[in-house]
mmCIF file of C-alpha atoms and ligand atoms in Angstrom:
data_model
loop_
_atom_site.group_PDB
_atom_site.id
_atom_site.type_symbol
_atom_site.label_atom_id
_atom_site.label_comp_id
_atom_site.label_asym_id
_atom_site.label_seq_id
_atom_site.Cartn_x
_atom_site.Cartn_y
_atom_site.Cartn_z
ATOM 1 C CA MET A 155 -23.550 17.507 -34.304
ATOM 2 C CA ASP A 156 -26.702 16.797 -36.323
ATOM 3 C CA ASP A 157 -25.528 18.762 -39.337
ATOM 4 C CA LEU A 158 -22.213 16.889 -39.537
ATOM 5 C CA HIS A 159 -21.548 13.919 -41.819
ATOM 6 C CA PRO A 160 -21.402 10.401 -40.354
ATOM 7 C CA GLN A 161 -17.625 10.254 -41.074
ATOM 8 C CA THR A 162 -17.113 13.278 -38.808
ATOM 9 C CA ARG A 163 -19.584 12.190 -36.064
ATOM 10 C CA ALA A 164 -17.837 8.774 -35.987
ATOM 11 C CA VAL A 165 -14.587 10.536 -35.161
ATOM 12 C CA HIS A 166 -16.061 12.816 -32.482
ATOM 13 C CA PRO A 167 -18.142 10.722 -30.053
ATOM 14 C CA PRO A 168 -19.438 12.535 -26.938
ATOM 15 C CA LEU A 169 -17.068 12.493 -23.934
ATOM 16 C CA ILE A 170 -18.915 11.156 -20.892
ATOM 17 C CA ARG A 171 -17.556 12.573 -17.664
ATOM 18 C CA PRO A 172 -19.157 11.301 -14.463
ATOM 19 C CA VAL A 173 -20.926 14.124 -12.660
ATOM 20 C CA GLY A 174 -22.445 13.681 -9.188
ATOM 21 C CA SER A 175 -20.556 10.458 -8.564
ATOM 22 C CA THR A 176 -16.885 9.365 -8.538
ATOM 23 C CA PRO A 177 -15.397 6.117 -9.848
ATOM 24 C CA LEU A 178 -14.070 3.941 -7.062
ATOM 25 C CA ALA A 179 -11.504 2.169 -9.171
ATOM 26 C CA THR A 180 -8.754 4.125 -10.914
ATOM 27 C CA PRO A 181 -9.966 5.120 -14.397
ATOM 28 C CA VAL A 182 -7.659 4.148 -17.252
ATOM 29 C CA TYR A 183 -6.997 7.207 -19.409
ATOM 30 C CA GLN A 184 -5.685 5.196 -22.319
ATOM 31 C CA GLY A 185 -5.564 8.195 -24.715
ATOM 32 C CA HIS A 186 -2.193 9.842 -25.012
ATOM 33 C CA LEU A 187 -3.513 13.331 -25.943
ATOM 34 C CA PHE A 188 -5.526 16.050 -24.170
ATOM 35 C CA SER A 189 -6.965 19.151 -25.849
ATOM 36 C CA PHE A 190 -7.098 22.752 -24.613
ATOM 37 C CA GLU A 191 -9.485 25.680 -24.706
ATOM 38 C CA ASP A 192 -6.746 28.322 -25.038
ATOM 39 C CA SER A 193 -3.038 28.574 -25.970
ATOM 40 C CA GLU A 194 -1.970 29.923 -22.618
ATOM 41 C CA ALA A 195 -3.207 26.800 -20.823
ATOM 42 C CA MET A 196 -1.441 24.670 -23.397
ATOM 43 C CA ALA A 197 1.829 26.580 -23.023
ATOM 44 C CA ALA A 198 1.668 26.178 -19.241
ATOM 45 C CA ALA A 199 1.291 22.434 -19.652
ATOM 46 C CA PHE A 200 4.721 22.220 -21.332
ATOM 47 C CA GLU A 201 6.403 23.465 -18.130
ATOM 48 C CA GLY A 202 6.317 20.374 -15.940
ATOM 49 C CA PRO A 203 4.578 17.234 -14.863
ATOM 50 C CA ALA A 204 0.869 17.764 -14.126
ATOM 51 C CA GLN A 205 0.458 18.131 -10.375
ATOM 52 C CA ALA A 206 -3.181 17.354 -9.846
ATOM 53 C CA VAL A 207 -5.236 14.504 -11.190
ATOM 54 C CA GLY A 208 -8.019 16.266 -13.113
ATOM 55 C CA GLY A 209 -5.772 19.221 -13.756
ATOM 56 C CA GLN A 210 -7.831 21.834 -11.935
ATOM 57 C CA ASP A 211 -5.404 23.467 -9.514
ATOM 58 C CA GLY A 212 -1.989 25.057 -10.036
ATOM 59 C CA ALA A 213 -0.316 26.668 -13.009
ATOM 60 C CA HIS A 214 1.212 23.526 -14.503
ATOM 61 C CA SER A 215 -1.616 21.207 -13.748
ATOM 62 C CA ALA A 216 -2.939 20.273 -17.214
ATOM 63 C CA PHE A 217 -2.208 16.985 -18.963
ATOM 64 C CA PHE A 218 -1.373 17.240 -22.658
ATOM 65 C CA TYR A 219 0.702 14.280 -23.867
ATOM 66 C CA SER A 220 1.034 11.053 -21.914
ATOM 67 C CA ARG A 221 4.814 10.749 -22.221
ATOM 68 C CA MET A 222 4.954 13.896 -20.047
ATOM 69 C CA GLY A 223 2.155 12.876 -17.733
ATOM 70 C CA ASN A 224 -1.108 10.910 -17.702
ATOM 71 C CA PRO A 225 -3.835 10.959 -15.019
ATOM 72 C CA THR A 226 -3.708 7.179 -14.449
ATOM 73 C CA VAL A 227 0.075 7.112 -14.346
ATOM 74 C CA ARG A 228 0.022 10.206 -12.074
ATOM 75 C CA THR A 229 -2.300 8.313 -9.673
ATOM 76 C CA PHE A 230 0.314 5.567 -9.408
ATOM 77 C CA GLU A 231 3.183 8.053 -8.984
ATOM 78 C CA LYS A 232 1.455 10.053 -6.292
ATOM 79 C CA ALA A 233 0.433 6.874 -4.430
ATOM 80 C CA VAL A 234 3.965 5.537 -4.301
ATOM 81 C CA ALA A 235 5.416 8.993 -3.409
ATOM 82 C CA ASP A 236 2.999 9.087 -0.486
ATOM 83 C CA LEU A 237 3.912 5.577 0.750
ATOM 84 C CA GLU A 238 7.636 6.375 0.512
ATOM 85 C CA GLY A 239 7.221 9.784 2.137
ATOM 86 C CA GLY A 240 8.649 11.578 -0.941
ATOM 87 C CA ALA A 241 7.750 14.886 -2.597
ATOM 88 C CA ASP A 242 6.903 13.299 -5.942
ATOM 89 C CA ALA A 243 7.501 10.238 -8.111
ATOM 90 C CA LEU A 244 8.001 9.262 -11.687
ATOM 91 C CA ALA A 245 6.845 5.942 -13.181
ATOM 92 C CA THR A 246 8.854 4.139 -15.858
ATOM 93 C CA GLY A 247 8.321 1.208 -18.178
ATOM 94 C CA SER A 248 10.404 -1.124 -15.997
ATOM 95 C CA GLY A 249 12.718 -1.091 -12.996
ATOM 96 C CA MET A 250 15.701 -0.707 -15.316
ATOM 97 C CA GLY A 251 13.898 2.262 -16.913
ATOM 98 C CA ALA A 252 13.886 3.847 -13.441
ATOM 99 C CA VAL A 253 17.564 3.098 -12.874
ATOM 100 C CA ASN A 254 18.408 4.555 -16.285
ATOM 101 C CA ALA A 255 16.283 7.673 -15.790
ATOM 102 C CA VAL A 256 18.132 8.438 -12.567
ATOM 103 C CA PHE A 257 21.673 7.723 -13.972
ATOM 104 C CA MET A 258 21.022 9.638 -17.195
ATOM 105 C CA ALA A 259 19.596 12.647 -15.384
ATOM 106 C CA LEU A 260 22.294 12.898 -12.717
ATOM 107 C CA LEU A 261 25.494 11.780 -14.501
ATOM 108 C CA ARG A 262 27.687 13.398 -17.126
ATOM 109 C CA SER A 263 30.757 11.957 -18.797
ATOM 110 C CA GLY A 264 33.696 11.943 -16.425
ATOM 111 C CA ASP A 265 31.512 11.709 -13.324
ATOM 112 C CA HIS A 266 32.045 9.110 -10.570
ATOM 113 C CA VAL A 267 29.608 6.769 -8.763
ATOM 114 C CA VAL A 268 30.086 4.929 -5.481
ATOM 115 C CA ALA A 269 27.964 1.767 -5.580
ATOM 116 C CA GLN A 270 27.420 -1.235 -3.408
ATOM 117 C CA ARG A 271 29.359 -4.292 -4.603
ATOM 118 C CA SER A 272 26.429 -6.693 -4.598
ATOM 119 C CA LEU A 273 23.943 -5.063 -6.996
ATOM 120 C CA TYR A 274 21.040 -6.235 -9.153
ATOM 121 C CA GLY A 275 22.687 -7.685 -12.319
ATOM 122 C CA GLY A 276 21.100 -5.188 -14.715
ATOM 123 C CA THR A 277 22.184 -2.229 -12.632
ATOM 124 C CA TYR A 278 25.739 -3.623 -12.344
ATOM 125 C CA ALA A 279 25.931 -4.123 -16.122
ATOM 126 C CA LEU A 280 24.499 -0.608 -16.817
ATOM 127 C CA LEU A 281 27.097 1.063 -14.553
ATOM 128 C CA HIS A 282 29.886 -0.760 -16.315
ATOM 129 C CA ASP A 283 28.427 0.081 -19.711
ATOM 130 C CA LEU A 284 28.350 3.777 -18.707
ATOM 131 C CA ALA A 285 31.988 3.433 -17.718
ATOM 132 C CA GLU A 286 32.918 2.203 -21.196
ATOM 133 C CA ARG A 287 30.732 4.622 -23.145
ATOM 134 C CA TRP A 288 30.964 7.820 -21.190
ATOM 135 C CA ASP A 289 33.913 7.410 -18.883
ATOM 136 C CA VAL A 290 31.677 7.332 -15.786
ATOM 137 C CA THR A 291 33.893 5.634 -13.220
ATOM 138 C CA VAL A 292 32.539 3.388 -10.484
ATOM 139 C CA THR A 293 33.983 2.467 -7.096
ATOM 140 C CA HIS A 294 32.317 -0.522 -5.417
ATOM 141 C CA VAL A 295 31.976 -0.631 -1.646
ATOM 142 C CA SER A 296 30.518 -3.189 0.745
ATOM 143 C CA GLY A 297 27.994 -0.704 2.107
ATOM 144 C CA ASP A 298 28.744 -1.793 5.713
ATOM 145 C CA ASP A 299 31.773 0.423 6.366
ATOM 146 C CA PRO A 300 31.422 4.234 6.520
ATOM 147 C CA ASP A 301 35.224 4.704 6.245
ATOM 148 C CA GLU A 302 35.218 2.713 3.019
ATOM 149 C CA VAL A 303 32.479 4.989 1.617
ATOM 150 C CA ARG A 304 34.336 8.118 2.775
ATOM 151 C CA ALA A 305 37.564 6.938 1.166
ATOM 152 C CA ALA A 306 35.740 6.149 -2.079
ATOM 153 C CA LEU A 307 34.289 9.652 -2.536
ATOM 154 C CA ARG A 308 35.926 11.902 -5.138
ATOM 155 C CA PRO A 309 35.356 15.526 -6.201
ATOM 156 C CA ARG A 310 33.199 14.290 -9.133
ATOM 157 C CA THR A 311 31.210 11.716 -7.181
ATOM 158 C CA ARG A 312 27.587 12.419 -8.160
ATOM 159 C CA LEU A 313 25.765 9.631 -6.329
ATOM 160 C CA LEU A 314 25.978 6.829 -3.792
ATOM 161 C CA TYR A 315 23.949 3.808 -4.960
ATOM 162 C CA LEU A 316 22.659 1.179 -2.529
ATOM 163 C CA GLU A 317 20.040 -1.582 -2.248
ATOM 164 C CA THR A 318 18.043 -2.094 0.934
ATOM 165 C CA ILE A 319 18.193 -5.908 0.784
ATOM 166 C CA THR A 320 20.551 -7.542 -1.715
ATOM 167 C CA ASN A 321 20.104 -10.561 -3.933
ATOM 168 C CA PRO A 322 20.579 -13.493 -3.237
ATOM 169 C CA THR A 323 22.537 -13.243 0.024
ATOM 170 C CA THR A 324 20.000 -10.851 1.614
ATOM 171 C CA GLN A 325 22.647 -8.411 2.932
ATOM 172 C CA VAL A 326 20.933 -5.485 4.715
ATOM 173 C CA VAL A 327 22.697 -2.130 4.519
ATOM 174 C CA ASP A 328 22.550 0.151 7.530
ATOM 175 C CA LEU A 329 21.243 2.978 5.305
ATOM 176 C CA PRO A 330 21.660 5.966 7.720
ATOM 177 C CA VAL A 331 25.411 5.298 8.051
ATOM 178 C CA PRO A 332 26.603 5.492 4.404
ATOM 179 C CA ALA A 333 23.831 8.035 3.554
ATOM 180 C CA SER A 334 25.127 10.458 6.208
ATOM 181 C CA VAL A 335 28.724 10.121 4.912
ATOM 182 C CA ALA A 336 27.448 10.954 1.420
ATOM 183 C CA ARG A 337 25.349 13.806 2.674
ATOM 184 C CA GLU A 338 28.337 15.433 4.452
ATOM 185 C CA ALA A 339 30.059 15.455 1.062
ATOM 186 C CA GLY A 340 26.980 16.827 -0.713
ATOM 187 C CA VAL A 341 26.444 13.532 -2.621
ATOM 188 C CA PRO A 342 22.859 12.266 -3.009
ATOM 189 C CA THR A 343 22.082 8.672 -1.959
ATOM 190 C CA VAL A 344 19.958 6.536 -4.272
ATOM 191 C CA VAL A 345 18.399 3.346 -2.840
ATOM 192 C CA ASP A 346 16.851 0.490 -4.803
ATOM 193 C CA ASN A 347 14.081 -0.493 -2.380
ATOM 194 C CA THR A 348 12.543 -3.224 -4.527
ATOM 195 C CA PHE A 349 13.118 -6.112 -2.056
ATOM 196 C CA ALA A 350 11.874 -4.208 1.031
ATOM 197 C CA THR A 351 9.011 -2.126 -0.488
ATOM 198 C CA PRO A 352 7.779 0.965 1.372
ATOM 199 C CA VAL A 353 5.877 -1.424 3.671
ATOM 200 C CA LEU A 354 9.104 -2.634 5.315
ATOM 201 C CA CYS A 355 11.429 0.347 4.746
ATOM 202 C CA ARG A 356 11.174 3.942 3.653
ATOM 203 C CA PRO A 357 14.789 4.905 2.769
ATOM 204 C CA LEU A 358 13.984 8.665 2.609
ATOM 205 C CA GLU A 359 13.394 8.481 6.401
ATOM 206 C CA HIS A 360 16.926 7.107 6.747
ATOM 207 C CA GLY A 361 18.787 9.797 4.818
ATOM 208 C CA ALA A 362 18.322 8.703 1.211
ATOM 209 C CA ASP A 363 17.416 11.307 -1.428
ATOM 210 C CA ILE A 364 15.997 9.111 -4.201
ATOM 211 C CA VAL A 365 14.253 5.688 -4.062
ATOM 212 C CA ILE A 366 13.940 3.322 -6.987
ATOM 213 C CA HIS A 367 11.577 0.374 -7.361
ATOM 214 C CA SER A 368 11.097 -2.358 -9.873
ATOM 215 C CA ALA A 369 7.292 -2.319 -9.512
ATOM 216 C CA THR A 370 7.428 -5.492 -11.610
ATOM 217 C CA LYS A 371 8.092 -7.293 -8.306
ATOM 218 C CA TYR A 372 6.129 -6.763 -5.049
ATOM 219 C CA ILE A 373 4.283 -3.537 -5.974
ATOM 220 C CA GLY A 374 2.656 -5.094 -9.070
ATOM 221 C CA GLY A 375 2.677 -8.292 -7.104
ATOM 222 C CA HIS A 376 1.068 -10.726 -9.536
ATOM 223 C CA SER A 377 3.795 -11.370 -12.165
ATOM 224 C CA ASP A 378 1.658 -9.712 -14.820
ATOM 225 C CA LEU A 379 3.263 -6.288 -15.386
ATOM 226 C CA LEU A 380 6.621 -4.586 -15.971
ATOM 227 C CA ALA A 381 7.058 -1.117 -14.409
ATOM 228 C CA GLY A 382 9.410 0.987 -12.379
ATOM 229 C CA VAL A 383 9.139 4.071 -10.235
ATOM 230 C CA VAL A 384 11.542 6.764 -8.950
ATOM 231 C CA VAL A 385 10.600 8.668 -5.765
ATOM 232 C CA CYS A 386 12.398 11.926 -4.872
ATOM 233 C CA ALA A 387 12.575 13.778 -1.563
ATOM 234 C CA ASP A 388 13.276 17.076 -3.369
ATOM 235 C CA PRO A 389 10.751 18.379 -5.965
ATOM 236 C CA ALA A 390 13.589 20.105 -7.898
ATOM 237 C CA VAL A 391 15.412 16.751 -8.309
ATOM 238 C CA HIS A 392 12.132 15.154 -9.357
ATOM 239 C CA HIS A 393 11.632 17.886 -11.975
ATOM 240 C CA ARG A 394 15.165 17.282 -13.299
ATOM 241 C CA ILE A 395 14.651 13.525 -13.631
ATOM 242 C CA TRP A 396 11.150 14.025 -15.079
ATOM 243 C CA SER A 397 12.479 16.464 -17.648
ATOM 244 C CA HIS A 398 15.208 14.030 -18.716
ATOM 245 C CA SER A 399 12.974 10.993 -18.700
ATOM 246 C CA THR A 400 10.482 12.663 -21.060
ATOM 247 C CA GLU A 401 13.430 12.775 -23.495
ATOM 248 C CA LEU A 402 14.469 9.230 -22.662
ATOM 249 C CA GLY A 403 10.938 8.007 -23.293
ATOM 250 C CA ALA A 404 11.052 5.353 -20.576
ATOM 251 C CA CYS A 405 7.490 6.160 -19.401
ATOM 252 C CA THR A 406 4.900 3.540 -18.479
ATOM 253 C CA ASP A 407 1.459 3.121 -19.976
ATOM 254 C CA PRO A 408 -1.902 3.789 -18.341
ATOM 255 C CA THR A 409 -3.140 0.186 -18.256
ATOM 256 C CA THR A 410 0.049 -0.961 -16.519
ATOM 257 C CA ALA A 411 -0.217 1.981 -14.082
ATOM 258 C CA SER A 412 -3.780 1.002 -13.207
ATOM 259 C CA LEU A 413 -2.680 -2.577 -12.471
ATOM 260 C CA ALA A 414 0.185 -1.232 -10.332
ATOM 261 C CA VAL A 415 -2.308 0.950 -8.372
ATOM 262 C CA ARG A 416 -4.434 -2.164 -7.838
ATOM 263 C CA GLY A 417 -1.287 -3.941 -6.609
ATOM 264 C CA LEU A 418 -0.620 -1.229 -4.044
ATOM 265 C CA ALA A 419 -3.991 -1.836 -2.412
ATOM 266 C CA THR A 420 -2.911 -5.277 -1.200
ATOM 267 C CA LEU A 421 0.830 -4.611 -0.855
ATOM 268 C CA PRO A 422 0.773 -4.379 2.996
ATOM 269 C CA LEU A 423 -1.322 -7.565 3.227
ATOM 270 C CA ARG A 424 0.844 -9.442 0.789
ATOM 271 C CA MET A 425 4.106 -8.283 2.365
ATOM 272 C CA ALA A 426 2.906 -9.471 5.799
ATOM 273 C CA ARG A 427 2.311 -12.960 4.377
ATOM 274 C CA HIS A 428 5.503 -13.044 2.292
ATOM 275 C CA CYS A 429 7.523 -12.154 5.447
ATOM 276 C CA GLU A 430 5.629 -14.573 7.728
ATOM 277 C CA ASN A 431 6.049 -17.464 5.285
ATOM 278 C CA ALA A 432 9.702 -16.690 4.565
ATOM 279 C CA LEU A 433 10.578 -16.521 8.291
ATOM 280 C CA ALA A 434 8.815 -19.824 9.034
ATOM 281 C CA LEU A 435 10.508 -21.595 6.104
ATOM 282 C CA ALA A 436 13.917 -20.057 6.932
ATOM 283 C CA ARG A 437 13.664 -21.443 10.486
ATOM 284 C CA ARG A 438 12.599 -24.897 9.363
ATOM 285 C CA LEU A 439 15.231 -25.036 6.615
ATOM 286 C CA ALA A 440 17.981 -24.006 9.081
ATOM 287 C CA GLU A 441 17.169 -27.137 11.143
ATOM 288 C CA HIS A 442 17.282 -29.529 8.149
ATOM 289 C CA PRO A 443 20.339 -31.867 7.802
ATOM 290 C CA ALA A 444 20.541 -31.343 4.027
ATOM 291 C CA VAL A 445 20.978 -27.596 4.605
ATOM 292 C CA GLU A 446 24.327 -26.067 5.430
ATOM 293 C CA ARG A 447 23.250 -22.466 5.834
ATOM 294 C CA VAL A 448 20.203 -20.201 5.355
ATOM 295 C CA HIS A 449 20.624 -16.519 4.500
ATOM 296 C CA TYR A 450 17.588 -14.592 5.783
ATOM 297 C CA PRO A 451 17.687 -11.307 7.702
ATOM 298 C CA GLY A 452 15.025 -12.555 10.127
ATOM 299 C CA LEU A 453 17.304 -15.279 11.523
ATOM 300 C CA GLU A 454 19.496 -14.423 14.554
ATOM 301 C CA SER A 455 22.408 -16.067 12.675
ATOM 302 C CA HIS A 456 22.243 -13.424 9.891
ATOM 303 C CA PRO A 457 25.203 -11.010 10.090
ATOM 304 C CA GLN A 458 22.935 -7.933 9.821
ATOM 305 C CA HIS A 459 20.044 -9.208 11.916
ATOM 306 C CA ALA A 460 20.285 -6.332 14.372
ATOM 307 C CA ILE A 461 20.430 -3.756 11.570
ATOM 308 C CA ALA A 462 17.439 -5.447 9.878
ATOM 309 C CA ARG A 463 15.446 -5.248 13.128
ATOM 310 C CA ARG A 464 16.100 -1.507 13.268
ATOM 311 C CA LEU A 465 15.579 -0.722 9.594
ATOM 312 C CA LEU A 466 12.720 -2.998 8.575
ATOM 313 C CA ASP A 467 9.147 -2.706 9.950
ATOM 314 C CA GLY A 468 7.040 -5.768 10.474
ATOM 315 C CA GLY A 469 9.105 -8.351 8.660
ATOM 316 C CA PHE A 470 12.327 -9.237 6.848
ATOM 317 C CA GLY A 471 11.193 -9.663 3.255
ATOM 318 C CA GLY A 472 10.148 -12.585 1.112
ATOM 319 C CA VAL A 473 13.485 -13.712 -0.310
ATOM 320 C CA LEU A 474 15.897 -16.193 1.261
ATOM 321 C CA SER A 475 18.750 -18.279 0.006
ATOM 322 C CA VAL A 476 19.798 -21.698 1.132
ATOM 323 C CA GLU A 477 23.160 -23.461 0.824
ATOM 324 C CA LEU A 478 22.650 -27.186 0.404
ATOM 325 C CA THR A 479 25.317 -29.539 1.792
ATOM 326 C CA GLY A 480 25.223 -31.608 -1.423
ATOM 327 C CA GLY A 481 26.686 -28.825 -3.602
ATOM 328 C CA ARG A 482 25.930 -28.139 -7.284
ATOM 329 C CA GLU A 483 24.147 -31.434 -8.075
ATOM 330 C CA ALA A 484 21.974 -31.192 -4.978
ATOM 331 C CA GLY A 485 21.042 -27.606 -5.834
ATOM 332 C CA ARG A 486 19.982 -28.600 -9.345
ATOM 333 C CA ARG A 487 18.066 -31.702 -8.174
ATOM 334 C CA PHE A 488 16.305 -29.727 -5.417
ATOM 335 C CA ALA A 489 15.088 -27.025 -7.818
ATOM 336 C CA GLU A 490 13.935 -29.630 -10.354
ATOM 337 C CA SER A 491 12.167 -31.755 -7.716
ATOM 338 C CA LEU A 492 9.886 -29.071 -6.406
ATOM 339 C CA ARG A 493 6.272 -29.456 -7.577
ATOM 340 C CA LEU A 494 4.205 -26.620 -6.097
ATOM 341 C CA VAL A 495 7.199 -24.213 -6.084
ATOM 342 C CA ARG A 496 7.949 -23.196 -9.637
ATOM 343 C CA MET A 497 11.370 -22.787 -11.184
ATOM 344 C CA ALA A 498 11.627 -19.195 -12.409
ATOM 345 C CA PRO A 499 13.784 -16.096 -11.995
ATOM 346 C CA SER A 500 12.370 -12.914 -10.459
ATOM 347 C CA LEU A 501 10.304 -12.475 -7.287
ATOM 348 C CA GLY A 502 7.462 -10.466 -5.746
ATOM 349 C CA GLY A 503 4.467 -12.403 -7.082
ATOM 350 C CA THR A 504 1.912 -14.493 -5.217
ATOM 351 C CA LYS A 505 3.563 -17.833 -6.215
ATOM 352 C CA THR A 506 6.710 -19.200 -4.543
ATOM 353 C CA LEU A 507 9.627 -19.472 -6.957
ATOM 354 C CA VAL A 508 12.961 -21.287 -6.824
ATOM 355 C CA MET A 509 16.169 -20.697 -8.680
ATOM 356 C CA HIS A 510 19.582 -22.478 -8.610
ATOM 357 C CA PRO A 511 21.992 -19.757 -9.832
ATOM 358 C CA ALA A 512 24.973 -22.161 -10.394
ATOM 359 C CA SER A 513 23.071 -24.185 -13.008
ATOM 360 C CA THR A 514 21.039 -21.308 -14.565
ATOM 361 C CA SER A 515 21.801 -17.571 -14.286
ATOM 362 C CA HIS A 516 25.424 -18.063 -13.215
ATOM 363 C CA ARG A 517 26.105 -21.311 -15.139
ATOM 364 C CA ARG A 518 29.218 -19.915 -16.842
ATOM 365 C CA LEU A 519 30.964 -19.156 -13.539
ATOM 366 C CA ASP A 520 33.303 -21.649 -11.898
ATOM 367 C CA ALA A 521 33.347 -22.245 -8.137
ATOM 368 C CA ARG A 522 35.820 -19.391 -7.529
ATOM 369 C CA ALA A 523 33.918 -16.813 -9.572
ATOM 370 C CA LEU A 524 30.675 -17.923 -7.914
ATOM 371 C CA ALA A 525 32.228 -17.432 -4.482
ATOM 372 C CA ALA A 526 33.337 -13.918 -5.502
ATOM 373 C CA ALA A 527 29.675 -13.184 -6.278
ATOM 374 C CA GLY A 528 28.722 -14.508 -2.811
ATOM 375 C CA ILE A 529 27.029 -17.581 -4.292
ATOM 376 C CA GLY A 530 27.846 -21.201 -3.470
ATOM 377 C CA GLU A 531 27.543 -24.116 -5.882
ATOM 378 C CA GLY A 532 24.689 -25.498 -3.797
ATOM 379 C CA THR A 533 22.929 -22.107 -3.233
ATOM 380 C CA VAL A 534 19.279 -21.967 -4.138
ATOM 381 C CA ARG A 535 17.160 -18.808 -3.914
ATOM 382 C CA LEU A 536 13.573 -18.953 -2.807
ATOM 383 C CA ALA A 537 11.230 -16.043 -3.555
ATOM 384 C CA VAL A 538 8.479 -16.964 -1.101
ATOM 385 C CA GLY A 539 4.879 -16.371 -2.132
ATOM 386 C CA ILE A 540 1.636 -16.067 -0.216
ATOM 387 C CA GLU A 541 0.462 -19.738 -0.240
ATOM 388 C CA HIS A 542 -0.214 -21.693 2.974
ATOM 389 C CA VAL A 543 3.147 -22.234 4.637
ATOM 390 C CA ASP A 544 2.550 -25.960 5.377
ATOM 391 C CA ASP A 545 1.966 -26.743 1.708
ATOM 392 C CA LEU A 546 5.210 -24.928 0.869
ATOM 393 C CA TRP A 547 7.105 -26.781 3.611
ATOM 394 C CA ASN A 548 5.795 -30.175 2.441
ATOM 395 C CA ASP A 549 7.035 -29.412 -1.061
ATOM 396 C CA LEU A 550 10.460 -28.221 0.161
ATOM 397 C CA GLU A 551 10.854 -31.265 2.379
ATOM 398 C CA GLN A 552 10.144 -33.770 -0.383
ATOM 399 C CA ALA A 553 12.547 -31.891 -2.730
ATOM 400 C CA LEU A 554 15.279 -31.878 -0.048
ATOM 401 C CA ALA A 555 14.853 -35.656 0.282
ATOM 402 C CA ALA A 556 15.012 -36.059 -3.518
ATOM 403 C CA ALA A 557 18.125 -33.833 -3.721
ATOM 404 C CA ASP A 558 19.866 -35.969 -1.071
ATOM 405 C CA ARG A 559 19.138 -39.212 -2.837
ATOM 406 C CA ARG A 560 22.072 -40.230 -5.018
ATOM 407 C CA GLU A 561 21.233 -42.353 -7.957
HETATM 408 C C1 PLP B 622 14.060 -6.805 -11.050
HETATM 409 C C2 PLP B 622 14.905 -5.778 -10.426
HETATM 410 C C3 PLP B 622 15.312 -4.596 -11.134
HETATM 411 C C4 PLP B 622 14.941 -4.391 -12.573
HETATM 412 O O1 PLP B 622 13.567 -4.303 -12.748
HETATM 413 P P1 PLP B 622 12.783 -4.610 -14.119
HETATM 414 O O2 PLP B 622 11.400 -4.236 -13.781
HETATM 415 O O3 PLP B 622 12.987 -6.075 -14.382
HETATM 416 O O4 PLP B 622 13.396 -3.765 -15.168
HETATM 417 C C5 PLP B 622 16.054 -3.651 -10.445
HETATM 418 N N1 PLP B 622 16.411 -3.842 -9.177
HETATM 419 C C6 PLP B 622 16.087 -4.958 -8.489
HETATM 420 C C7 PLP B 622 16.526 -5.061 -7.071
HETATM 421 C C8 PLP B 622 15.332 -5.935 -9.061
HETATM 422 O O5 PLP B 622 14.987 -7.050 -8.385
#
């Protein structure tokens, strides 16, 4: 290097690789390019996603361009694949990026999808957009009735799309039942497992073929990143989705992936607290005179409580919804009267959040349209965080009193 000019030496600093010790935290490989010693190794890298962090074993193991694979992102993908019991995973820039990667890879124009009726809003909108653009037809089913799923299947049905726990009514689908109907017909089942996380449910164990997460929620866990991930039971399906998603460009970046890996470390601890807090609050809310009904799979009164007990391990999730007796005005006043609990959409972070759909996200719907979406005028959704449950209860109690007070 000594005979080179400063301009050249400035561009080529030494690369320091730890030898004799290993970093404990996940290194962030921010660079998007990797260089090769020979053309054969570079050609091999074009064949598929790098399989080993460090790129030492296997024919297609080298990293070369981060849209196709990056060591930090691969760490996140392999960690989630392991927790879900899948063959491999693919990280995306957001949960919707993951949904898109799967739809784009598996659907062609003229294909048909069977999907649960109550879906995440973005997924619902995407399916209907695909219908308009590319003539992909959709049949919605409740998810509870295997005969309904069987009747919905057509020769060009390419996937069955379900969510483990739905929003905001917390419906729990008995995954093995619809998944086995789809499997008999050779149709893969895709499950959005965002609300349950692999801590509570691993859909691949219950007959699903592909699992999707918005890692923005519980996996990231701190409301400071946007990411998604697709986990596949079959490596060939993973390769197909990977290949398409490198064209779609919906990949995530290494810094986000490192934050998501950090989130995974505390995911089981956080989920335990989310579930414990949500159950305690659901029970106390159900007893309160200002509350007409609580939707939470952990309550015996929940229509799928028995299914939830079978399907979910160690808890029933962090989201619950509450119907207030005072209707729309009470819902709005309740959400606005909370002090510790913050008014915000989304879920999965450490802080408890509240939302009154009728006056915010669903404000354009009248009472009938709301009811069709399974939402009442006085329904509020709580995404329960990991604070001390008594502080949360005190806040909810004072807001219930304020909501009940007519001025
Ligand atoms: C938030 C969410 C998504 C979309 O995820 P983004 O990270 O916001 O793109 C998909 N499915 C469910 C169930 C969600 O809650």
